[in-house]
Amino acid sequence: MVWFEHYFGLCIVQHGRIKVKTTAEQQEAKRKEREKKLKIYNAGTEAVFQKRKNKEFDEEGLKLSGELLGVNPDIYSFWNFRREIFIDLQDKREEAELQKLLQDELHFLEACLKVNPKSYGAWHHRCFVMDAIPEPDWGRELHLCNTFLNLDERNFHCWDYRRHVVLRSNVNLDEELQYTTQKIQSNFSNYSSWHYRSKLLPVIHPDSSHPVAVQEDVLLKEFEVVQNAVFTDPDDQSAWFYQRWLLGRGQKKLQICCVHVSRDLQRIVVLLSRPVMMGQGHCLTVSIDTTPVAGKWRTITGSRMYSTLWVIDLPDQSLPVDKQASIAVTLMDDRYCTKFSEGLQLMPDQEETWAVAEFKQGSRFSTELSAAATSTMAQELESIRELQSLEPNNKWVLLTMIHLMKAIDPEHTKYAAELEESFNKLAAVDTMRKSYYWDLRSKFLIESVLESHDSKVRDVKLCQRGLSCLYHTDWMVLVTSIDLSQNYLKSVRSLSDLQCLRSLNLDNNQLADLQGLAFCRRLTDLSVKNNSICNVEVFEELRTCVFLKKLSVAGNPVCAIEDNVTKICALNKSLQVVDEQDSIG
């Protein structure tokens, strides 16, 4: 009888023989069981939502939501409901009773985390409970983190919670750093450990003058830690990303880099060292002859976004033709309670004037390295070269070599040929990301050209450079002439930054549109020969270029359209020549 009852759910007895259920019968039984569970689950869910709607913040709500969360800990709304209940109970229960309730909640959370150790809602709710409990035991929480990280050392939810625990308690940060070392040594492929390490070092060994805010001697020793990891497993990306952080240039000091004043356009353009949002802790002011000027600062395109370039349109006659003007621009930074000012003079016979901050050559886009840092990085480069001889087709090795060469030689004079070879090989071994590598190459080339020029240069030649995209166009705000011919450009949207641009050569690229040029309102000569422009409507973008006199369009599919010259001229009344033969001279 016992044997029969044990198997009753799986089989039936017929004519003295055991008949096992067929697959169809099993599936039907499972379907009915699922339907039964679903009805119970839906009824419970509806009951919880109704209680929350009625603001019934009681222990029954904890019981109902707990039954559901114990099965599925990923229902955010139920965790939010439980939080609301505890917030309500904080004012109604004695401290000891509240302590007991929240301790029970911590035990319940542990059970939920065993169901899903990577539940966003459960870990987030645990943060709330620990902040709300009258007598928190942070040591126990750290032990809990150790337990979960022993089960899965890459559980980034637990690593996030660990940082929360450390922040709230008096945990020794040196011990935490040692903990990351242990985890890394046990498994180099532990991105969370490397990431946590990058957060600890600036706190334990701070140096505000360094780009990554860590003392240089400590930072240089970290290269040894990384080297052990990358030589052990060159294909693992965790250590390579950490090394990129070590090479990172950090956040530049906020300052005014350039101010351009235009008398005929009655406006001022300001270039900052990093993107900001005006009105959110930052404010620009202008005074002319010590009189404050009212006006609203905007981005070049008028979009509400973070930007390095800001424009103010001055009231009419703010800069009279026959009068000298003294202009002062001030940037206020509320966060650090600092301000940066730049002053300049506009003489009666001047149409424009500008002021540019001085930068040491090679420091605009890269951090100037000390002798020790240069030596360490040179040694690191040699080590990576050795690894490259063993792993010739490893993309991480090649990419790191490129970044090391860039850090050591920001002007690209020492490693130019090797950089080019490395980029070509990268594109060959990692074809899925070759466009990224070409774009990175373009970025480095443009930085190299701009670093080698005086910051006040107004004529830039970037022709035949194999550029796939444009970078740092904000630093070309003073440029009046630029040659970008014979590249692989598909977009010139960022050329909107070139507010002084008059002559532009875009011959022999891959352009199908001219978006961005609408904001180059001083443009007089434009050549777009041998591109992929198919429609006359593309030239609508040039309507606002009221000074445009000459346009060269030969070699584009649009030239096959009947009366294309007439149609193009109709879009811009200032055009005097649409040349289908010659490019800009």
Coordinates of C-alpha atoms in Angstrom, one line a residue:
M1 CA 0.0 0.0 0.0
V2 CA 2.8 2.4 0.8
W3 CA 4.5 1.5 -2.4
F4 CA 1.3 2.1 -4.3
E5 CA 0.7 5.5 -2.7
H6 CA 4.3 6.5 -3.4
Y7 CA 3.8 6.0 -7.1
F8 CA 0.1 7.1 -7.3
G9 CA 1.0 10.5 -8.9
L10 CA 3.0 8.9 -11.7
C11 CA 1.2 5.7 -12.6
I12 CA -2.1 3.8 -12.3
V13 CA -2.9 0.1 -11.9
Q14 CA -4.9 -1.6 -14.6
H15 CA -5.6 -5.3 -14.8
G16 CA -2.8 -5.9 -12.3
R17 CA -0.2 -4.2 -14.4
I18 CA 1.4 -0.8 -13.9
K19 CA 0.6 1.7 -16.7
V20 CA 3.0 4.6 -16.9
K21 CA 1.5 7.9 -18.0
T22 CA 2.1 8.8 -21.7
T23 CA 4.0 11.9 -22.7
A24 CA 0.7 13.6 -23.6
E25 CA -0.8 12.8 -20.2
Q26 CA 2.3 14.1 -18.5
Q27 CA 2.2 17.4 -20.5
E28 CA -1.5 17.8 -19.7
A29 CA -0.8 17.3 -16.0
K30 CA 2.0 19.8 -16.0
R31 CA -0.2 22.3 -17.9
K32 CA -2.9 22.0 -15.3
E33 CA -0.4 22.3 -12.5
R34 CA 1.0 25.5 -14.1
E35 CA -2.5 26.9 -14.5
K36 CA -3.2 26.2 -10.9
K37 CA 0.0 27.9 -9.7
L38 CA -0.6 30.8 -12.1
K39 CA -4.1 31.4 -10.7
I40 CA -2.7 31.4 -7.1
Y41 CA 0.1 33.8 -8.2
N42 CA -2.2 36.2 -10.0
A43 CA -4.6 36.2 -7.1
G44 CA -1.7 37.0 -4.7
T45 CA -0.4 39.7 -7.0
E46 CA -3.8 41.3 -7.3
A47 CA -4.2 41.3 -3.5
V48 CA -0.8 43.0 -3.0
F49 CA -1.5 45.7 -5.6
Q50 CA -4.9 46.3 -4.0
K51 CA -3.4 46.7 -0.6
R52 CA -0.8 49.1 -1.9
K53 CA -3.5 51.1 -3.7
N54 CA -5.5 51.3 -0.5
K55 CA -2.3 52.3 1.4
E56 CA -2.8 49.4 3.8
F57 CA 0.8 49.4 5.2
D58 CA 0.5 46.4 7.6
E59 CA 2.1 43.1 8.4
E60 CA -0.4 41.3 6.2
G61 CA 1.1 43.2 3.3
L62 CA 4.5 41.9 4.3
K63 CA 3.2 38.4 4.4
L64 CA 1.4 38.5 1.1
S65 CA 4.3 40.2 -0.8
G66 CA 6.8 37.9 0.9
E67 CA 5.1 34.7 -0.3
L68 CA 5.4 36.0 -3.9
L69 CA 8.9 37.4 -3.6
G70 CA 10.1 34.1 -2.1
V71 CA 9.3 32.5 -5.4
N72 CA 10.3 35.4 -7.7
P73 CA 12.5 38.0 -6.0
D74 CA 12.6 40.2 -9.1
I75 CA 9.2 42.0 -8.7
Y76 CA 10.4 45.6 -8.1
S77 CA 6.9 46.9 -7.2
F78 CA 6.6 44.4 -4.3
W79 CA 10.0 45.5 -2.8
N80 CA 8.8 49.1 -3.1
F81 CA 5.6 48.1 -1.3
R82 CA 7.6 46.5 1.5
R83 CA 9.8 49.6 1.8
E84 CA 6.7 51.8 2.1
I85 CA 5.4 49.5 4.9
F86 CA 8.6 49.8 6.9
I87 CA 8.7 53.5 6.4
D88 CA 5.1 53.7 7.8
L89 CA 6.0 51.4 10.7
Q90 CA 9.0 53.5 11.7
D91 CA 6.7 56.1 13.3
K92 CA 4.4 53.5 14.8
R93 CA 6.6 50.9 16.4
E94 CA 9.1 50.9 19.3
E95 CA 12.8 50.8 18.4
A96 CA 13.2 47.2 19.7
E97 CA 10.2 46.0 17.8
L98 CA 11.4 47.7 14.6
Q99 CA 14.8 46.2 15.1
K100 CA 13.2 42.7 15.2
L101 CA 11.1 43.3 12.1
L102 CA 14.0 44.5 10.1
Q103 CA 16.2 41.7 11.3
D104 CA 13.6 39.3 10.1
E105 CA 13.6 41.2 6.8
L106 CA 17.3 40.6 6.4
H107 CA 16.8 36.9 7.0
F108 CA 14.0 36.9 4.4
L109 CA 16.3 38.7 2.0
E110 CA 19.0 36.1 2.4
A111 CA 16.5 33.4 1.4
C112 CA 15.5 35.5 -1.6
L113 CA 19.1 35.9 -2.7
K114 CA 19.6 32.2 -2.5
V115 CA 16.8 31.9 -5.1
N116 CA 18.4 34.6 -7.3
P117 CA 21.8 35.9 -6.1
K118 CA 21.7 38.5 -8.8
S119 CA 18.4 40.1 -8.0
Y120 CA 18.6 43.9 -8.4
G121 CA 15.5 44.4 -6.3
A122 CA 16.7 42.2 -3.4
W123 CA 20.2 43.8 -3.1
H124 CA 18.7 47.3 -3.4
H125 CA 16.1 46.6 -0.8
R126 CA 18.9 45.3 1.5
C127 CA 20.6 48.6 1.3
F128 CA 17.4 50.3 2.4
V129 CA 16.9 47.9 5.3
M130 CA 20.5 48.3 6.6
D131 CA 20.1 52.1 6.4
A132 CA 16.7 51.9 8.3
I133 CA 17.5 49.4 11.0
P134 CA 18.3 51.1 14.4
E135 CA 21.3 48.9 15.2
P136 CA 23.0 47.7 12.0
D137 CA 25.6 45.0 12.1
W138 CA 27.9 45.9 9.2
G139 CA 30.4 43.3 10.1
R140 CA 27.8 40.6 9.5
E141 CA 26.9 42.2 6.1
L142 CA 30.6 42.2 5.1
H143 CA 30.7 38.5 6.0
L144 CA 27.6 37.9 3.9
C145 CA 29.3 39.6 0.9
N146 CA 32.3 37.3 1.4
T147 CA 29.9 34.3 1.4
F148 CA 28.2 35.3 -1.8
L149 CA 31.4 36.3 -3.5
N150 CA 32.9 32.9 -2.6
L151 CA 30.0 31.3 -4.5
D152 CA 30.3 33.7 -7.4
E153 CA 33.3 36.0 -7.3
R154 CA 32.0 38.0 -10.4
N155 CA 28.6 38.8 -8.9
F156 CA 28.7 42.5 -9.5
H157 CA 25.4 43.0 -7.6
C158 CA 27.2 41.8 -4.5
W159 CA 30.2 43.9 -5.3
D160 CA 28.0 47.0 -5.5
Y161 CA 26.4 46.1 -2.1
R162 CA 29.9 45.6 -0.7
R163 CA 30.8 49.1 -1.6
H164 CA 27.6 50.3 0.1
V165 CA 28.6 48.4 3.3
V166 CA 32.1 49.8 3.2
L167 CA 30.9 53.3 2.7
R168 CA 28.5 53.1 5.7
S169 CA 30.9 51.3 8.1
N170 CA 34.4 51.7 9.4
V171 CA 36.0 49.0 7.3
N172 CA 39.8 49.4 6.8
L173 CA 40.2 50.3 3.1
D174 CA 43.7 48.8 3.0
E175 CA 42.1 45.5 3.9
E176 CA 39.6 45.9 1.1
L177 CA 42.3 46.6 -1.4
Q178 CA 44.1 43.4 -0.2
Y179 CA 40.8 41.6 -0.6
T180 CA 40.6 42.7 -4.3
T181 CA 44.2 41.5 -4.7
Q182 CA 43.2 38.0 -3.4
K183 CA 40.2 37.8 -5.7
I184 CA 42.3 38.9 -8.7
Q185 CA 45.0 36.4 -7.9
S186 CA 42.5 33.6 -7.6
N187 CA 40.9 34.6 -10.9
F188 CA 42.3 37.3 -13.2
S189 CA 39.0 37.3 -15.1
N190 CA 37.2 39.3 -12.4
Y191 CA 36.1 42.6 -13.8
S192 CA 34.4 43.6 -10.6
S193 CA 37.6 43.2 -8.6
W194 CA 39.5 45.4 -11.0
H195 CA 36.8 47.9 -11.0
Y196 CA 36.6 48.0 -7.2
R197 CA 40.4 48.4 -7.1
S198 CA 40.1 51.5 -9.3
K199 CA 37.6 53.0 -6.8
L200 CA 39.7 52.3 -3.8
L201 CA 43.1 53.6 -4.9
P202 CA 42.0 57.3 -5.3
V203 CA 40.7 57.2 -1.7
I204 CA 43.6 55.3 -0.1
H205 CA 46.4 57.1 -2.1
P206 CA 44.8 60.4 -3.3
D207 CA 46.6 62.9 -5.5
S208 CA 44.3 65.5 -6.9
S209 CA 47.0 66.8 -9.3
H210 CA 47.2 63.4 -11.1
P211 CA 44.7 62.7 -13.9
V212 CA 43.3 59.5 -12.3
A213 CA 43.7 61.1 -8.8
V214 CA 46.2 58.4 -7.5
Q215 CA 49.7 58.9 -6.3
E216 CA 52.1 58.3 -9.2
D217 CA 54.4 55.8 -7.4
V218 CA 51.3 53.7 -6.5
L219 CA 49.9 53.9 -10.0
L220 CA 53.2 52.8 -11.5
K221 CA 53.3 49.7 -9.3
E222 CA 49.8 48.8 -10.5
F223 CA 51.3 48.2 -14.0
E224 CA 53.2 45.2 -12.5
V225 CA 49.9 43.8 -11.1
V226 CA 48.3 44.1 -14.6
Q227 CA 51.3 42.6 -16.3
N228 CA 51.1 39.4 -14.4
A229 CA 47.4 39.1 -15.4
V230 CA 47.8 39.8 -19.1
F231 CA 50.7 37.5 -19.5
T232 CA 48.8 34.7 -17.8
D233 CA 45.6 35.1 -19.9
P234 CA 46.1 37.6 -22.8
D235 CA 42.6 36.9 -24.1
D236 CA 40.8 38.1 -20.9
Q237 CA 39.6 41.6 -21.2
S238 CA 39.3 42.5 -17.5
A239 CA 43.0 43.3 -16.9
W240 CA 43.3 45.1 -20.2
F241 CA 40.5 47.5 -19.3
Y242 CA 42.1 48.1 -15.9
Q243 CA 45.3 49.0 -17.7
R244 CA 43.3 51.4 -19.9
W245 CA 42.2 53.1 -16.7
L246 CA 45.8 53.4 -15.5
L247 CA 46.6 55.1 -18.8
G248 CA 43.5 57.3 -18.6
R249 CA 43.9 61.0 -18.8
G250 CA 41.1 61.7 -16.2
Q251 CA 39.0 64.8 -16.2
K252 CA 40.6 68.1 -17.3
K253 CA 40.5 71.1 -15.1
L254 CA 37.6 73.3 -16.2
Q255 CA 38.7 76.6 -17.7
I256 CA 38.1 79.0 -20.6
C257 CA 40.3 77.9 -23.5
C258 CA 39.2 80.3 -26.2
V259 CA 37.0 83.4 -26.7
H260 CA 36.1 84.7 -30.1
V261 CA 34.2 88.0 -30.6
S262 CA 32.6 88.9 -34.0
R263 CA 31.6 92.5 -34.6
D264 CA 29.5 91.9 -37.7
L265 CA 27.7 88.9 -36.3
Q266 CA 27.3 90.6 -32.9
R267 CA 28.1 87.5 -30.9
I268 CA 30.7 85.8 -28.7
V269 CA 31.8 82.1 -28.8
V270 CA 33.5 80.5 -25.8
L271 CA 35.4 77.2 -25.8
L272 CA 35.7 75.4 -22.5
S273 CA 38.1 72.7 -21.6
R274 CA 35.4 70.2 -20.9
P275 CA 31.6 69.9 -21.6
V276 CA 29.2 71.5 -19.2
M277 CA 25.6 72.4 -19.0
M278 CA 24.9 76.1 -18.4
G279 CA 22.6 76.7 -15.5
Q280 CA 23.6 73.4 -13.7
G281 CA 26.4 74.6 -11.5
H282 CA 28.0 76.7 -14.2
C283 CA 27.4 80.2 -15.5
L284 CA 29.0 82.4 -18.1
T285 CA 28.8 86.2 -17.9
V286 CA 29.9 88.9 -20.3
S287 CA 30.7 92.6 -19.8
I288 CA 31.5 95.2 -22.4
D289 CA 33.4 98.2 -21.1
T290 CA 32.6 97.0 -17.6
T291 CA 28.8 96.9 -18.3
P292 CA 27.1 93.5 -17.9
V293 CA 25.5 92.2 -21.0
A294 CA 22.1 90.5 -20.8
G295 CA 21.6 87.5 -23.0
K296 CA 21.1 83.7 -23.0
W297 CA 23.9 81.3 -23.7
R298 CA 23.2 78.5 -26.1
T299 CA 25.0 75.7 -27.8
I300 CA 26.1 76.0 -31.5
T301 CA 23.1 74.0 -32.7
G302 CA 20.7 75.4 -30.1
S303 CA 20.2 71.9 -28.5
R304 CA 20.0 71.6 -24.7
M305 CA 23.0 69.5 -24.0
Y306 CA 26.4 69.4 -22.5
S307 CA 28.9 71.2 -24.7
T308 CA 32.4 72.7 -24.7
L309 CA 31.2 75.5 -27.1
W310 CA 28.8 78.2 -25.9
V311 CA 27.5 81.2 -27.9
I312 CA 25.8 84.4 -26.8
D313 CA 24.0 86.7 -29.3
L314 CA 24.7 90.3 -28.3
P315 CA 22.0 93.0 -28.3
D316 CA 22.1 95.2 -31.4
Q317 CA 24.9 97.8 -31.5
S318 CA 26.7 96.2 -28.6
L319 CA 29.9 96.5 -30.6
P320 CA 29.7 99.7 -32.7
V321 CA 31.9 99.8 -35.8
D322 CA 33.7 103.0 -34.9
K323 CA 34.4 102.3 -31.3
Q324 CA 36.9 100.3 -29.3
A325 CA 35.4 97.7 -26.9
S326 CA 36.8 96.0 -23.9
I327 CA 35.2 92.6 -23.4
A328 CA 35.4 90.3 -20.4
V329 CA 34.0 86.8 -20.2
T330 CA 33.8 85.0 -16.8
L331 CA 33.0 81.4 -16.1
M332 CA 31.5 80.6 -12.6
D333 CA 31.8 77.1 -11.3
D334 CA 29.5 76.7 -8.3
R335 CA 30.7 73.3 -7.4
Y336 CA 34.2 74.4 -6.6
C337 CA 33.3 78.1 -5.9
T338 CA 35.8 79.2 -8.5
K339 CA 35.7 81.5 -11.5
F340 CA 37.8 81.9 -14.7
S341 CA 38.0 85.1 -16.6
E342 CA 39.3 86.1 -20.0
G343 CA 39.6 89.7 -21.2
L344 CA 40.2 91.0 -24.7
Q345 CA 40.1 94.2 -26.8
L346 CA 38.2 94.9 -30.0
M347 CA 39.7 97.8 -31.9
P348 CA 37.6 100.1 -34.1
D349 CA 39.1 98.7 -37.4
Q350 CA 38.7 95.1 -36.3
E351 CA 35.9 92.8 -37.5
E352 CA 36.9 90.1 -34.9
T353 CA 39.2 89.4 -32.1
W354 CA 40.0 86.4 -30.0
A355 CA 42.0 85.2 -27.0
V356 CA 43.4 81.7 -26.6
A357 CA 44.7 80.0 -23.4
E358 CA 48.3 78.9 -23.6
F359 CA 49.0 75.1 -23.7
K360 CA 52.3 73.3 -23.6
Q361 CA 52.8 71.5 -26.9
G362 CA 51.5 68.0 -26.7
S363 CA 49.3 68.6 -23.6
R364 CA 45.9 69.5 -25.1
F365 CA 44.7 66.0 -25.5
S366 CA 47.2 64.1 -23.4
T367 CA 48.6 64.3 -19.9
E368 CA 52.2 65.4 -19.6
L369 CA 54.1 62.5 -18.1
S370 CA 56.9 62.7 -15.5
A371 CA 60.2 61.1 -16.2
A372 CA 59.3 58.1 -14.0
A373 CA 56.0 57.6 -15.7
T374 CA 57.6 57.8 -19.1
S375 CA 60.2 55.3 -18.1
T376 CA 57.6 52.9 -16.7
M377 CA 55.4 53.1 -19.7
A378 CA 58.3 52.6 -22.0
Q379 CA 59.2 49.4 -20.1
E380 CA 55.5 48.4 -20.2
L381 CA 55.5 48.9 -24.0
E382 CA 58.6 46.6 -24.3
S383 CA 56.9 44.0 -22.2
I384 CA 53.7 44.1 -24.4
R385 CA 55.9 43.9 -27.5
E386 CA 57.3 40.7 -26.1
L387 CA 53.8 39.4 -25.5
Q388 CA 52.9 40.4 -29.0
S389 CA 55.7 38.2 -30.4
L390 CA 54.0 35.3 -28.6
E391 CA 50.4 36.5 -29.4
P392 CA 50.8 38.2 -32.8
N393 CA 47.0 38.2 -33.5
N394 CA 45.7 39.2 -30.1
K395 CA 43.6 42.3 -30.4
W396 CA 44.1 43.4 -26.8
V397 CA 47.8 43.3 -27.1
L398 CA 47.7 45.4 -30.3
L399 CA 45.3 47.9 -28.9
T400 CA 47.3 48.3 -25.7
M401 CA 50.5 48.9 -27.7
I402 CA 48.6 51.7 -29.5
H403 CA 47.5 53.3 -26.3
L404 CA 50.9 53.1 -24.7
M405 CA 52.6 54.6 -27.8
K406 CA 50.0 57.4 -27.7
A407 CA 50.6 58.1 -24.0
I408 CA 54.4 58.2 -24.4
D409 CA 54.3 60.2 -27.7
P410 CA 51.1 62.3 -28.0
E411 CA 52.4 64.1 -31.1
H412 CA 52.9 60.8 -33.0
T413 CA 56.4 61.6 -34.1
K414 CA 58.3 58.7 -32.5
Y415 CA 56.0 55.8 -33.3
A416 CA 54.1 57.0 -36.4
A417 CA 55.0 54.0 -38.6
E418 CA 54.5 51.5 -35.8
L419 CA 51.1 53.0 -35.0
E420 CA 50.0 52.8 -38.6
E421 CA 51.1 49.1 -38.8
S422 CA 49.3 48.3 -35.5
F423 CA 46.0 49.8 -36.7
N424 CA 46.2 48.0 -40.0
K425 CA 46.8 44.7 -38.2
L426 CA 44.0 45.3 -35.7
A427 CA 41.5 45.9 -38.5
A428 CA 42.7 42.7 -40.1
V429 CA 42.5 40.4 -37.0
D430 CA 39.3 41.9 -35.6
T431 CA 37.2 42.7 -38.6
M432 CA 34.0 43.0 -36.6
R433 CA 35.4 46.2 -35.0
K434 CA 37.5 47.6 -37.8
S435 CA 35.3 50.7 -38.1
Y436 CA 36.0 51.4 -34.5
Y437 CA 39.8 51.1 -35.1
W438 CA 39.7 53.3 -38.1
D439 CA 37.7 55.9 -36.1
L440 CA 40.3 55.7 -33.3
R441 CA 43.1 56.1 -35.8
S442 CA 41.3 59.2 -37.1
K443 CA 41.1 60.6 -33.6
F444 CA 44.8 60.1 -33.0
L445 CA 45.8 61.6 -36.3
I446 CA 43.7 64.7 -35.7
E447 CA 45.1 65.1 -32.2
S448 CA 48.6 64.8 -33.7
V449 CA 47.9 67.5 -36.2
L450 CA 46.3 69.9 -33.7
E451 CA 49.1 69.3 -31.1
S452 CA 51.7 70.1 -33.7
H453 CA 50.0 73.4 -34.7
D454 CA 49.9 76.6 -32.7
S455 CA 46.5 76.9 -31.0
K456 CA 45.8 80.1 -33.0
V457 CA 46.3 78.5 -36.4
R458 CA 43.5 79.3 -38.9
D459 CA 44.4 77.1 -41.9
V460 CA 44.3 73.3 -41.3
K461 CA 45.2 70.7 -43.9
L462 CA 43.9 67.2 -43.2
C463 CA 43.8 65.9 -46.7
Q464 CA 44.8 62.4 -47.7
R465 CA 44.9 61.2 -44.1
G466 CA 42.5 58.2 -44.4
L467 CA 40.1 59.9 -42.0
S468 CA 36.9 58.0 -41.4
C469 CA 35.4 60.5 -39.0
L470 CA 36.1 63.9 -37.4
Y471 CA 37.1 64.6 -33.8
H472 CA 38.0 67.7 -31.7
T473 CA 36.3 70.1 -34.1
D474 CA 35.5 72.3 -31.1
W475 CA 39.3 73.0 -31.0
M476 CA 39.0 74.3 -34.6
V477 CA 36.6 77.1 -33.7
L478 CA 39.0 79.7 -35.0
V479 CA 39.8 77.9 -38.3
T480 CA 38.9 79.8 -41.4
S481 CA 40.1 77.3 -44.0
I482 CA 40.3 73.5 -43.8
D483 CA 41.1 70.9 -46.4
L484 CA 39.5 67.5 -45.7
S485 CA 39.7 66.1 -49.3
Q486 CA 40.6 62.5 -50.2
N487 CA 39.5 60.9 -47.0
Y488 CA 36.7 58.4 -46.2
L489 CA 34.3 60.8 -44.4
K490 CA 30.6 59.9 -44.4
S491 CA 29.5 62.7 -42.1
V492 CA 30.5 66.3 -41.5
R493 CA 27.9 67.0 -38.8
S494 CA 30.6 68.1 -36.3
L495 CA 31.9 70.8 -38.6
S496 CA 29.1 72.9 -37.1
D497 CA 31.7 73.8 -34.5
L498 CA 33.8 75.7 -37.0
Q499 CA 32.2 79.1 -36.5
C500 CA 34.8 81.1 -38.4
L501 CA 35.0 78.8 -41.4
R502 CA 35.1 80.4 -44.8
S503 CA 36.7 77.9 -47.1
L504 CA 36.0 74.1 -47.0
N505 CA 37.3 71.4 -49.3
L506 CA 35.5 68.0 -49.0
D507 CA 36.4 66.6 -52.4
N508 CA 36.7 62.8 -52.8
N509 CA 35.0 61.6 -49.7
Q510 CA 31.9 59.4 -49.2
L511 CA 29.3 62.1 -48.3
A512 CA 25.7 61.7 -49.1
D513 CA 24.5 64.8 -47.1
L514 CA 25.9 68.0 -45.7
Q515 CA 24.3 68.1 -42.3
G516 CA 26.1 70.4 -39.9
L517 CA 27.1 73.0 -42.5
A518 CA 24.0 75.0 -41.8
F519 CA 25.8 76.4 -38.8
C520 CA 28.9 77.5 -40.7
R521 CA 27.3 80.8 -41.6
R522 CA 30.5 82.5 -42.6
L523 CA 31.3 79.9 -45.3
T524 CA 32.1 81.5 -48.7
D525 CA 33.7 78.7 -50.7
L526 CA 32.7 75.0 -50.6
S527 CA 33.9 72.1 -52.7
V528 CA 32.2 68.7 -52.5
K529 CA 33.4 67.1 -55.7
N530 CA 33.4 63.3 -56.2
N531 CA 31.1 62.4 -53.3
S532 CA 27.8 60.5 -53.2
I533 CA 25.3 63.4 -53.2
C534 CA 22.3 62.3 -55.1
N535 CA 19.6 65.0 -54.4
V536 CA 19.4 68.7 -54.9
E537 CA 17.5 68.8 -51.5
V538 CA 20.9 68.1 -49.8
F539 CA 21.9 71.6 -50.5
E540 CA 19.0 72.9 -48.4
E541 CA 21.5 72.7 -45.6
L542 CA 23.3 75.7 -47.1
R543 CA 20.4 78.1 -47.0
T544 CA 21.7 79.8 -43.8
C545 CA 25.2 80.2 -45.3
V546 CA 24.4 83.7 -46.6
F547 CA 28.0 84.5 -47.5
L548 CA 28.4 81.4 -49.7
K549 CA 29.6 82.5 -53.2
K550 CA 31.2 79.4 -54.8
L551 CA 30.1 75.8 -54.7
S552 CA 31.8 72.9 -56.6
V553 CA 29.7 69.8 -57.0
A554 CA 31.3 67.9 -60.0
G555 CA 31.5 64.1 -59.8
N556 CA 28.3 63.7 -57.7
P557 CA 25.2 61.8 -58.9
V558 CA 23.3 65.0 -58.5
C559 CA 25.0 66.3 -61.6
A560 CA 22.9 64.0 -63.7
I561 CA 19.7 65.8 -62.7
E562 CA 18.4 68.2 -65.3
D563 CA 18.9 71.9 -64.4
N564 CA 20.7 71.0 -61.2
V565 CA 22.6 74.2 -61.2
T566 CA 19.5 76.3 -61.4
K567 CA 17.8 74.3 -58.7
I568 CA 20.8 74.5 -56.4
C569 CA 21.1 78.3 -56.9
A570 CA 17.4 78.6 -56.1
L571 CA 18.1 77.2 -52.6
N572 CA 20.7 79.8 -51.8
K573 CA 20.3 83.3 -53.3
S574 CA 23.9 84.3 -52.4
L575 CA 25.5 81.7 -54.7
Q576 CA 27.3 83.3 -57.7
V577 CA 29.0 80.2 -59.1
V578 CA 28.0 76.5 -59.0
D579 CA 31.1 75.0 -60.6
E580 CA 30.8 71.5 -62.0
Q581 CA 34.3 71.4 -63.3
D582 CA 36.9 72.9 -61.0
S583 CA 37.4 72.6 -57.2
I584 CA 38.2 75.5 -55.0
G585 CA 41.5 77.0 -55.9

